[in-house]
mmCIF file of C-alpha atoms in Angstrom:
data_model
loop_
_atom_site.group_PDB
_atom_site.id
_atom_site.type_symbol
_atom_site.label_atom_id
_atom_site.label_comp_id
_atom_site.label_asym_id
_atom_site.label_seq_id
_atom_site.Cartn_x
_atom_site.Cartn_y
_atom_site.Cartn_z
ATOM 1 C CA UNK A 282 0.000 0.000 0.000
ATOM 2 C CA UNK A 283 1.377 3.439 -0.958
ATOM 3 C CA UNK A 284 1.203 5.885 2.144
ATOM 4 C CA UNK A 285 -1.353 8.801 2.096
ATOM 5 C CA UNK A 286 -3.498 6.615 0.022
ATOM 6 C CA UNK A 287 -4.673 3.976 2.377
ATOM 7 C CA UNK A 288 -8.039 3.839 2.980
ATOM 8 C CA UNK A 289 -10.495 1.820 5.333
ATOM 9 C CA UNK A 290 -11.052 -1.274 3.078
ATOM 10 C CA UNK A 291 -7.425 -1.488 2.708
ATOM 11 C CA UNK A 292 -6.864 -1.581 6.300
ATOM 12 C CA UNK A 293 -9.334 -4.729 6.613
ATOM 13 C CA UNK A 294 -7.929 -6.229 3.681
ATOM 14 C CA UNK A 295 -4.576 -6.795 5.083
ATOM 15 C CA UNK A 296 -5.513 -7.496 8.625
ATOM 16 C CA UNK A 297 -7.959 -10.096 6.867
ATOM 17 C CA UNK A 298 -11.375 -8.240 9.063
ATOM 18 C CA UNK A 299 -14.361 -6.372 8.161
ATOM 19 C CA UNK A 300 -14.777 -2.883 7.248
ATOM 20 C CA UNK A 301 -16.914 -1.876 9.679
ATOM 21 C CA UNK A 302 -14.463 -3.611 12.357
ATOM 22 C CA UNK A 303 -11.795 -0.689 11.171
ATOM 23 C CA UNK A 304 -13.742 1.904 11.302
ATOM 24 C CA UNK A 305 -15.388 1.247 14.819
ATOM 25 C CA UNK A 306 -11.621 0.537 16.091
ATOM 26 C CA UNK A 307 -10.821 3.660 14.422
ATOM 27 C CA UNK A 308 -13.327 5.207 16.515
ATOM 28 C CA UNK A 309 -12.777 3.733 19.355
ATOM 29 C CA UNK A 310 -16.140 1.961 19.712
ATOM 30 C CA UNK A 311 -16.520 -0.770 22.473
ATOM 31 C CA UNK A 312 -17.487 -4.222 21.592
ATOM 32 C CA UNK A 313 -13.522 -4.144 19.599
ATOM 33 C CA UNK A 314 -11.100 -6.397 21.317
ATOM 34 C CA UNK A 315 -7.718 -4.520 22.585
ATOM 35 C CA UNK A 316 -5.601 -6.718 20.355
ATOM 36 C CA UNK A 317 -7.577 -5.924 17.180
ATOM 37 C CA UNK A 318 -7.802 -1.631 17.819
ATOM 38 C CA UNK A 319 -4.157 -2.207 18.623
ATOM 39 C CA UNK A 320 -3.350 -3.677 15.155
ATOM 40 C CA UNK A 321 -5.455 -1.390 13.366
ATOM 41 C CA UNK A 322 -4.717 1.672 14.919
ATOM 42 C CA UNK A 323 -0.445 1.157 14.289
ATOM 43 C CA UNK A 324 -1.355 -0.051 10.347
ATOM 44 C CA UNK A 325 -3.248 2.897 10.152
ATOM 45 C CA UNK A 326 -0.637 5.049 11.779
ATOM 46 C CA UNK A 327 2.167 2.866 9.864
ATOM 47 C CA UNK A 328 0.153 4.127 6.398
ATOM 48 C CA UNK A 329 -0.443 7.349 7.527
ATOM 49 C CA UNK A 330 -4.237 6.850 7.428
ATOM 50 C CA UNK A 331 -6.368 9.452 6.846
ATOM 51 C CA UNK A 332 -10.205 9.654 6.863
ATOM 52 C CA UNK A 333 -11.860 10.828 3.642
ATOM 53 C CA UNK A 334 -13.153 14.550 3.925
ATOM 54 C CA UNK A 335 -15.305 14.584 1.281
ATOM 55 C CA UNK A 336 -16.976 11.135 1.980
ATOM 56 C CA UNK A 337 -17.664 12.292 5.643
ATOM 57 C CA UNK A 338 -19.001 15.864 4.404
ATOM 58 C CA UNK A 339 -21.499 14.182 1.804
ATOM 59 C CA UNK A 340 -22.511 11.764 5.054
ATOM 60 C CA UNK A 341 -22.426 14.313 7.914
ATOM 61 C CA UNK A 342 -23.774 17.507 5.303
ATOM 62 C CA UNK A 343 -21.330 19.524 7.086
ATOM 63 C CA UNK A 344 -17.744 19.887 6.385
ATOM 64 C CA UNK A 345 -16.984 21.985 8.688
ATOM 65 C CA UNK A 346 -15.283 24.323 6.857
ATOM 66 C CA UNK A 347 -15.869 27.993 6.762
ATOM 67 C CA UNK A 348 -14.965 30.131 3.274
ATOM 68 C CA UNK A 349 -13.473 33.780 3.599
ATOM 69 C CA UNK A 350 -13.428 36.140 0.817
ATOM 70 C CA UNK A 351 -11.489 39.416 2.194
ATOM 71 C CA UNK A 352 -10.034 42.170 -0.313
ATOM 72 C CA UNK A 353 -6.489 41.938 0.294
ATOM 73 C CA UNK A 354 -4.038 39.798 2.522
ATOM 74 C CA UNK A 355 -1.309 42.435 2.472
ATOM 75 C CA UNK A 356 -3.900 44.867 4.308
ATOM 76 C CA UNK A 357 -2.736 44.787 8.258
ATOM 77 C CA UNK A 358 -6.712 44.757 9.218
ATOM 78 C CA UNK A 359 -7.597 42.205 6.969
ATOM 79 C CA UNK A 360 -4.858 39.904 8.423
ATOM 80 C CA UNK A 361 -6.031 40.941 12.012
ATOM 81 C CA UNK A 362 -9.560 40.186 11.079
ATOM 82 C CA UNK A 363 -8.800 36.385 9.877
ATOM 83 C CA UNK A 364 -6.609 35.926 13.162
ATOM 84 C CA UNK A 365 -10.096 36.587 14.915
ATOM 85 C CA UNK A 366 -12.108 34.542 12.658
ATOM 86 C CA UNK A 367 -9.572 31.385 12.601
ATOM 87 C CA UNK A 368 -9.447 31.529 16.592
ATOM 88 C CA UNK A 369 -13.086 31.513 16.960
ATOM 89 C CA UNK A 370 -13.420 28.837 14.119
ATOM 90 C CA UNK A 371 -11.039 26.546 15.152
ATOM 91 C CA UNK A 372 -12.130 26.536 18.608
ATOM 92 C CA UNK A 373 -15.211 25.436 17.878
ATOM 93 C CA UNK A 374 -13.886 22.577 15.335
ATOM 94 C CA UNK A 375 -14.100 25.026 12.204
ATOM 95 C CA UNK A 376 -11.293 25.136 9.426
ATOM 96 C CA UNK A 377 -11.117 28.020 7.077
ATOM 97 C CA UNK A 378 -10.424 28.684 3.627
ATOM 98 C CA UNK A 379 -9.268 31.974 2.491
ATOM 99 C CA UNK A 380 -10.001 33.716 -0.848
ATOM 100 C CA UNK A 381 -8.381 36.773 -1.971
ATOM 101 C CA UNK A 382 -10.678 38.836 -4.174
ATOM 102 C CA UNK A 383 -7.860 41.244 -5.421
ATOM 103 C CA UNK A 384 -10.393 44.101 -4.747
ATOM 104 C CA UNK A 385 -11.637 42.404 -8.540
ATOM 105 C CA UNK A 386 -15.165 42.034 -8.980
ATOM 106 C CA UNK A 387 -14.952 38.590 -11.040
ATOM 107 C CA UNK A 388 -11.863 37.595 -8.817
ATOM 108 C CA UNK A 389 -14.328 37.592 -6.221
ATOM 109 C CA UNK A 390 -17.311 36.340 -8.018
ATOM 110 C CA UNK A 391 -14.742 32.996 -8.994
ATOM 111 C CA UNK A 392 -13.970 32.490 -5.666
ATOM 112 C CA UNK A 393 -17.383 32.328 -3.895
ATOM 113 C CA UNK A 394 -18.505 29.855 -7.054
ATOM 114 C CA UNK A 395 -15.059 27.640 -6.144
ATOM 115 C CA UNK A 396 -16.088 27.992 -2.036
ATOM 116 C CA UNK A 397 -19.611 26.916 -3.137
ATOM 117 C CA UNK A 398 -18.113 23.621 -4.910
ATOM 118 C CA UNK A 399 -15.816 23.421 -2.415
ATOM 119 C CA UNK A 400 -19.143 22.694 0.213
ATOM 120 C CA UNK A 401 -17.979 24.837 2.701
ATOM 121 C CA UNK A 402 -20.644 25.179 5.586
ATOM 122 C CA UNK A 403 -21.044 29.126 5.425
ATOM 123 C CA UNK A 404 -19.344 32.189 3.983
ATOM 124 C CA UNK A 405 -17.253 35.032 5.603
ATOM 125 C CA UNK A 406 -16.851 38.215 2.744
ATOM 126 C CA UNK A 407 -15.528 41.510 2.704
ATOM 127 C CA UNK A 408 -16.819 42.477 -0.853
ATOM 128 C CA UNK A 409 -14.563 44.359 -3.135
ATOM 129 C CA UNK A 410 -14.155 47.778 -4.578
ATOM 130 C CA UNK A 411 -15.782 46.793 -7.287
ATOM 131 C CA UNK A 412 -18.353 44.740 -6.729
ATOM 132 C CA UNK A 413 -22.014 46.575 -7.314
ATOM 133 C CA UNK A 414 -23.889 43.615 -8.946
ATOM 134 C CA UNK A 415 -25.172 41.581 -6.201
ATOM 135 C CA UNK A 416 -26.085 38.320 -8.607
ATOM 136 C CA UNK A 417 -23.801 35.980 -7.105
ATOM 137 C CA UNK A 418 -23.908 36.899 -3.337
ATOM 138 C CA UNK A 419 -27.907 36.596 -3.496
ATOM 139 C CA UNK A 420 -27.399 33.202 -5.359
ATOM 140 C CA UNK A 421 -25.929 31.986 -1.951
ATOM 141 C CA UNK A 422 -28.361 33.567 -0.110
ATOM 142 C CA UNK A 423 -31.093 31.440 -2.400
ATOM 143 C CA UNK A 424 -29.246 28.734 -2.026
ATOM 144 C CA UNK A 425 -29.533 28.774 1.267
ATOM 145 C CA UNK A 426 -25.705 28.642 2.991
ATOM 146 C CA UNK A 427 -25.534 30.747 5.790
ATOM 147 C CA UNK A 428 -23.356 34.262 5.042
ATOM 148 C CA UNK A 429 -21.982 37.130 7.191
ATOM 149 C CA UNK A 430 -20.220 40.057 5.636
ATOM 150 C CA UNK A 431 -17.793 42.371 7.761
ATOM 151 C CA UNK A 432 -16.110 45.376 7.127
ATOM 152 C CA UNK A 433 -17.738 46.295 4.268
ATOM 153 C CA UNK A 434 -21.592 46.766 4.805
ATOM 154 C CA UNK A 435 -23.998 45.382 1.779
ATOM 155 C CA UNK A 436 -27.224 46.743 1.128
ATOM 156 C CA UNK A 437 -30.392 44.967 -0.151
ATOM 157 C CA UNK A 438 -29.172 41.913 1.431
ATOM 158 C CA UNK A 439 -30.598 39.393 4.071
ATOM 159 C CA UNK A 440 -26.890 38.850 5.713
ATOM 160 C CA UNK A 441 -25.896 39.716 8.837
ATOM 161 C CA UNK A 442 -22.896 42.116 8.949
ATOM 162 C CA UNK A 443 -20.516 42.723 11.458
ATOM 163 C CA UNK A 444 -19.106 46.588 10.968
ATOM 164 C CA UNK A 445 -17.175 49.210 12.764
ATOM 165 C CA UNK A 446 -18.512 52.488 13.252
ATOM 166 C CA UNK A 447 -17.133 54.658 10.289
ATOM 167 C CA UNK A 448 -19.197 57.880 10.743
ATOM 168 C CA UNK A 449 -18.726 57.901 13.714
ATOM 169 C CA UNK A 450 -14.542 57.208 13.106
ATOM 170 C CA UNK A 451 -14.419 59.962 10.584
ATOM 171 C CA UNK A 452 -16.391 62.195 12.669
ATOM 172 C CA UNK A 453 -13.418 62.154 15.873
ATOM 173 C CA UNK A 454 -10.743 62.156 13.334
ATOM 174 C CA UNK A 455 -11.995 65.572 11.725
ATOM 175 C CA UNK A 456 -13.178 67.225 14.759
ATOM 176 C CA UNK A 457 -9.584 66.345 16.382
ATOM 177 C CA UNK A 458 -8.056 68.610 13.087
ATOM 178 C CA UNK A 459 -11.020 71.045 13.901
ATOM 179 C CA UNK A 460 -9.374 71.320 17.592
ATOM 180 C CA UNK A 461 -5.885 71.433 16.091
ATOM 181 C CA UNK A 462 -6.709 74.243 14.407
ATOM 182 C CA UNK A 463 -7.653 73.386 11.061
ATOM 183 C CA UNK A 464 -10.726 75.541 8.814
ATOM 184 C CA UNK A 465 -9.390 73.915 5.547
ATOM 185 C CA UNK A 466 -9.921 70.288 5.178
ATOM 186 C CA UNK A 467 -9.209 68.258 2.058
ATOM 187 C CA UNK A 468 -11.154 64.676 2.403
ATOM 188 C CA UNK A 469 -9.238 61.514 0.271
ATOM 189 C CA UNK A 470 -12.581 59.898 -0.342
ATOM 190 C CA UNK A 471 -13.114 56.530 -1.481
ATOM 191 C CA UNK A 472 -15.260 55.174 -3.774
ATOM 192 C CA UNK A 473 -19.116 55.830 -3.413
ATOM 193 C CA UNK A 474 -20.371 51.993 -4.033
ATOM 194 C CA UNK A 475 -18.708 51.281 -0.499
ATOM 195 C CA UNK A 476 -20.836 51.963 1.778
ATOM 196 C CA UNK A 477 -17.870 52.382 4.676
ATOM 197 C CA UNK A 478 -16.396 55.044 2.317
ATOM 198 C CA UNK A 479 -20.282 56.998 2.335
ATOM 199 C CA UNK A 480 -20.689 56.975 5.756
ATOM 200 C CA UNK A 481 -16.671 58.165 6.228
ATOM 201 C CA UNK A 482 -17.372 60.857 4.323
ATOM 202 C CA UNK A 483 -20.677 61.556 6.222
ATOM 203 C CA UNK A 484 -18.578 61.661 9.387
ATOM 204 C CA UNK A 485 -16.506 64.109 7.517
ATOM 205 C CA UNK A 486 -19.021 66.577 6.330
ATOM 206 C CA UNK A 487 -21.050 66.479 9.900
ATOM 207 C CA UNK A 488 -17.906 67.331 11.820
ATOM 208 C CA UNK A 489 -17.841 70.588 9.345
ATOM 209 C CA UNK A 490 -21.045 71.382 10.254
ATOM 210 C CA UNK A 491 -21.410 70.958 13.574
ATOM 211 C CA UNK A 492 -18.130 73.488 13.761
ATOM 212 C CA UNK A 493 -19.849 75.604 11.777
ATOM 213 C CA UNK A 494 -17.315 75.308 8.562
ATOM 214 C CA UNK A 495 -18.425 75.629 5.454
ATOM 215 C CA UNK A 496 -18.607 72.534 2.867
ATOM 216 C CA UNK A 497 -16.302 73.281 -0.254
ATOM 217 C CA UNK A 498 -17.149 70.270 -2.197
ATOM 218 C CA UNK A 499 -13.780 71.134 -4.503
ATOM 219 C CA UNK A 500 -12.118 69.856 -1.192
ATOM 220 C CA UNK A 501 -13.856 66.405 -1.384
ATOM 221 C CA UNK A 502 -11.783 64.304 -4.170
ATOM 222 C CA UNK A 503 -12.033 60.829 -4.410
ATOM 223 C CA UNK A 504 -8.918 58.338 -4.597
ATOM 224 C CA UNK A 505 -11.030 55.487 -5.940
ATOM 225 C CA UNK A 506 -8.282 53.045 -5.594
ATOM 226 C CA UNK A 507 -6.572 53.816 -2.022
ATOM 227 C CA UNK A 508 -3.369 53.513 -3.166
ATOM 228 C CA UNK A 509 -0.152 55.629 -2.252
ATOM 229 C CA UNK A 510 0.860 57.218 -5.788
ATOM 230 C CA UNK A 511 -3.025 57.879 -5.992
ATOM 231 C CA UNK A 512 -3.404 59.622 -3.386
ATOM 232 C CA UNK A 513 -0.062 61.548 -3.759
ATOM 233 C CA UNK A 514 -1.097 62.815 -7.310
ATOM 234 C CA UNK A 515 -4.383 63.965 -5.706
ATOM 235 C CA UNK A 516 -2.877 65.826 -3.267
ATOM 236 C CA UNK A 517 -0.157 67.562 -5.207
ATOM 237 C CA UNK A 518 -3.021 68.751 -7.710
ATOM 238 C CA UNK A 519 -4.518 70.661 -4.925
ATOM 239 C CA UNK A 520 -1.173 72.404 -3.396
ATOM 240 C CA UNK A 521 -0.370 73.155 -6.959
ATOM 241 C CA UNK A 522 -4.122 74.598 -7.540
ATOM 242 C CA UNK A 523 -3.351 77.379 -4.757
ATOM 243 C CA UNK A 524 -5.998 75.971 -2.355
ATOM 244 C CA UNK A 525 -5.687 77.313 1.344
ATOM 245 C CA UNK A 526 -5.179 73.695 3.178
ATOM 246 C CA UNK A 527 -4.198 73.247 6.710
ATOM 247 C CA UNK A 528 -5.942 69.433 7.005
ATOM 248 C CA UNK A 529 -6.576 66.156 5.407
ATOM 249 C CA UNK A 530 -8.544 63.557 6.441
ATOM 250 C CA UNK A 531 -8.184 60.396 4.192
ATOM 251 C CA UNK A 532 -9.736 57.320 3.757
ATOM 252 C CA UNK A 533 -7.326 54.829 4.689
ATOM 253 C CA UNK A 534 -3.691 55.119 5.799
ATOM 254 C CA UNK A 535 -2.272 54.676 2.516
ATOM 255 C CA UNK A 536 -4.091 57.551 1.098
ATOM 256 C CA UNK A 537 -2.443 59.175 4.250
ATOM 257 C CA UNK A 538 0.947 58.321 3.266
ATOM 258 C CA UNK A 539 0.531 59.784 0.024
ATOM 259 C CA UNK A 540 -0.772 62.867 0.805
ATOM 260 C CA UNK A 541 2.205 63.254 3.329
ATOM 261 C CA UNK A 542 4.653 62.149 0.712
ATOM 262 C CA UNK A 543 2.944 65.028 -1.527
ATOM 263 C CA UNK A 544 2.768 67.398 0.899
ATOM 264 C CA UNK A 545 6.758 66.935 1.912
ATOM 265 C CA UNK A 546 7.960 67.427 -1.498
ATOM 266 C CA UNK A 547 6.912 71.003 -1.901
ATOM 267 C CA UNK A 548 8.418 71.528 1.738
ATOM 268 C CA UNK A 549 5.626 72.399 3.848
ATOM 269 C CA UNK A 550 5.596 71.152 7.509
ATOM 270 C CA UNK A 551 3.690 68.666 8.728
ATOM 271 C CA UNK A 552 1.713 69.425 11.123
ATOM 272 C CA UNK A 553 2.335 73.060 11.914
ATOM 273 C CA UNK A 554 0.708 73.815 8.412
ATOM 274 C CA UNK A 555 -1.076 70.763 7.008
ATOM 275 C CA UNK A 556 -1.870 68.560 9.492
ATOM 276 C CA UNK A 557 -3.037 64.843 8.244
ATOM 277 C CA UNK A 558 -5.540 61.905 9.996
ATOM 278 C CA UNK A 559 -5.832 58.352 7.912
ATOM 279 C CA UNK A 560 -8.206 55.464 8.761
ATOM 280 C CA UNK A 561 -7.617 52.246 9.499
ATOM 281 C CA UNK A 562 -3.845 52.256 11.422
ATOM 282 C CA UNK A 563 -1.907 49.929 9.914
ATOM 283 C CA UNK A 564 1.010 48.540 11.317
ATOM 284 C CA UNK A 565 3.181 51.416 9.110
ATOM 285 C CA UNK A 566 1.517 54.239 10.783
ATOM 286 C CA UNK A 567 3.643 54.477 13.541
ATOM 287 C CA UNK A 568 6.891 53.823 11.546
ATOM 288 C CA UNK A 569 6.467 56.786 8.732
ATOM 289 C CA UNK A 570 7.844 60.456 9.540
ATOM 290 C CA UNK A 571 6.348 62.056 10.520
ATOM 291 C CA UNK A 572 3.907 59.187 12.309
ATOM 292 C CA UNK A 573 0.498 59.005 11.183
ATOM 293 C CA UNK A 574 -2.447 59.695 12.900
ATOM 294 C CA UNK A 575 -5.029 57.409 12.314
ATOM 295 C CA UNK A 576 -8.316 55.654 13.311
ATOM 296 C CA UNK A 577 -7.754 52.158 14.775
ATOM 297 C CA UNK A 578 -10.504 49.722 14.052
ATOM 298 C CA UNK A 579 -10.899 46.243 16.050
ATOM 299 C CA UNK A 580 -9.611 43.752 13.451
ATOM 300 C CA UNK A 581 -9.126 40.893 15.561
ATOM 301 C CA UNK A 582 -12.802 41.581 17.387
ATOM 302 C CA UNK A 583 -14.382 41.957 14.021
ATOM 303 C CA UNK A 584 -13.081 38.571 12.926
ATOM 304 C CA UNK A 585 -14.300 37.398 16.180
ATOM 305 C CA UNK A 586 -17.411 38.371 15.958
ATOM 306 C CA UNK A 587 -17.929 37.524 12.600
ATOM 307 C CA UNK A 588 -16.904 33.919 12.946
ATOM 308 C CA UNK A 589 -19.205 33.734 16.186
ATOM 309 C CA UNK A 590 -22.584 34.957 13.834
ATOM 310 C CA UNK A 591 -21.472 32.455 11.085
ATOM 311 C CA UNK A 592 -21.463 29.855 13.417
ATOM 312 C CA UNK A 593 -24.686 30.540 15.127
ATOM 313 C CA UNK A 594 -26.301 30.354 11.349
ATOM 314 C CA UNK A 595 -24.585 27.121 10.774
ATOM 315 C CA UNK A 596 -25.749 25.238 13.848
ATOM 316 C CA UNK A 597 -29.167 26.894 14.195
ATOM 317 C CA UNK A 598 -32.212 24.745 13.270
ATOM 318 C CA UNK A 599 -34.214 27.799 12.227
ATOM 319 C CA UNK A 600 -33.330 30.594 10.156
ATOM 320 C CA UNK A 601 -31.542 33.018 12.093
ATOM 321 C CA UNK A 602 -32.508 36.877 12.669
ATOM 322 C CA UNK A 603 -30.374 39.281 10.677
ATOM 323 C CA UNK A 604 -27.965 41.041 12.705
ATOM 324 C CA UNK A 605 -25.810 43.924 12.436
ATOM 325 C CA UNK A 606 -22.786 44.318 14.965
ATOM 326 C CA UNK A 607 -21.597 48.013 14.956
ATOM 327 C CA UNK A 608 -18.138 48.060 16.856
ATOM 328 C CA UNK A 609 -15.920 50.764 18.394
ATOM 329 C CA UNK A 610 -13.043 52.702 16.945
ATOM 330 C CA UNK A 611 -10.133 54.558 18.354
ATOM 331 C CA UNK A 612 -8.141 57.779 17.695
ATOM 332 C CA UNK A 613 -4.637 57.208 17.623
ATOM 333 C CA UNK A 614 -3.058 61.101 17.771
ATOM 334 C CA UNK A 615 0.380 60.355 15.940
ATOM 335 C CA UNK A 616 3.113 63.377 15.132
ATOM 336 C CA UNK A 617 1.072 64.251 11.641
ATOM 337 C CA UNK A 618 -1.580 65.810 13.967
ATOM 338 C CA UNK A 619 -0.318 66.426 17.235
ATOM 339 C CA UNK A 620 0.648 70.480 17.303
#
């Protein structure tokens, strides 16, 4: 017999017993004689036995396997949110398999159709940047398997969510600017089909108002794609336009960077003139100079949490009530804001 290949019928073969002997030695049923569990369990040990995942799922209907579709690996939240999920999944005898969407629309659409095939018991997604058409997140809905989103709140969907308070995050991370001094705010919006990046820039306009500062919308300019050079091109277009700035709230940290790698090159100091807040606080935050400010959001919690609603789905007889879990954030005051 060839090792990682052995199966139960092979097992009986050579010990010259029944099938159902192995299995219930295997198992540790009584009614099997020491001698005989003995002998099976070191030839299945010798053959490195193992059972057959697929036959047990179509048996059980559960394979106990939970599917995550996230964005982006490389993101530091992302990777805090599957440490949450895994922990909570694996404690209660959950694996998970993790699909990266590429922030891709059909990347994404691919992998839920390969998680589907693959018979996982529920589904974990962070949609993408992309994504508008709904088709094949409602097909799982018909189909009936159990799904959660997080981070990224979906609309015209009967999912639970699990989400961190973004107005609300935006809102402390302007009005701290406001306090610092700042009348001119630029926002580094992100694109309008997220829902996170609406209600950021919600946060953002409210904390205007409630000052009392006029809304400019020429100081609203969206970096669709979150990305450094993105960000930094946005940002020197408005120094070079002539616009009085003294603040910048952006999306996410890497819109952040760039506007502090834009705002550096033409020399003017951070914070004592432009002073600059990101979202999200990856792990670079605190290495850049000068250090970014930014709003911390409970990664690990969120994963947590999310798992912990998935689960409940999975095991529950009836169908569940949709939920949605709003959680905390935190202002982390960093040199690019502190004067």
């Amino acid at each position: 017999m060839k090792s990682g290949q052995v199966t139960i019928k092979d097992i009986a073969k050579e010990l010259n017993i029944s099938c159902s002997t192995v299995s219930r030695a295997l198992k540790d049923f009584p009614g099997i004689s020491p001698t005989t569990r003995k002998a099976v369990v070191e030839l299945a040990n010798k053959y490195n036995y193992r059972p057959n995942a697929i036959a047990l799922s179509l048996r059980n209907q559960k394979t106990n396997v939970i599917g995550v579709v996230i964005p982006e690996t490389v993101h530091f939240f992302f990777s805090t949110v599957i440490s949450g999920i895994e922990d909570e999944a694996m404690k209660e005898g959950y694996n998970v398999m993790i699909c990266q969407s590429n922030e891709q629309y059909e990347r994404e659409a691919d992998s839920i159709d390969a998680l589907m095939g693959a018979r996982v018991d529920g589904l974990l997604v962070s949609i993408s940047r992309e994504t508008s058409d709904l088709q094949h997140l409602e097909k799982v809905v018909k189909e009936g398997t159990p799904m959660v989103f997080f981070d990224r709140l979906v609309e015209g969907m009967n999912a639970s969510s699990v989400i961190v308070d973004d107005y609300q995050g935006a809102y402390d991370a302007v009005e701290h600017l406001i306090k610092k001094g700042c009348k001119h705010i630029v926002h580094l919006a992100g694109p309008d089909n997220l829902i996170i990046c609406r209600k950021r820039k919600e946060g953002y306009i409210s904390a205007l108002e409630d000052h009392e500062i006029p809304l400019d919308e020429s100081y609203i300019v969206e970096c669709r794609f979150g990305e450094e050079a993105e960000a930094e091109k946005a940002m020197t277009h408005l120094l070079e336009s002539g616009m009085a700035i003294d603040g910048v709230f952006a999306n996410n940290d890497m819109a952040g960077l760039g506007a502090i790698s834009a705002i550096k090159k033409v020399g003017i100091p951070i914070p004592e003139e432009i002073a600059v807040v990101g979202f999200s606080n990856w792990q670079f935050s605190s290495l850049v100079n000068p250090s970014l400010s930014s709003i911390s959001q409970p990664g690990y919690e969120m994963g947590r949490e999310a798992a912990r609603l998935i689960l409940v789905e999975i095991n529950s007889k009836e169908p569940s009530k949709r939920e949605v879990t709003i959680l905390d954030t935190e202002l982390i005051v960093r040199d690019s804001s502190n004067r």
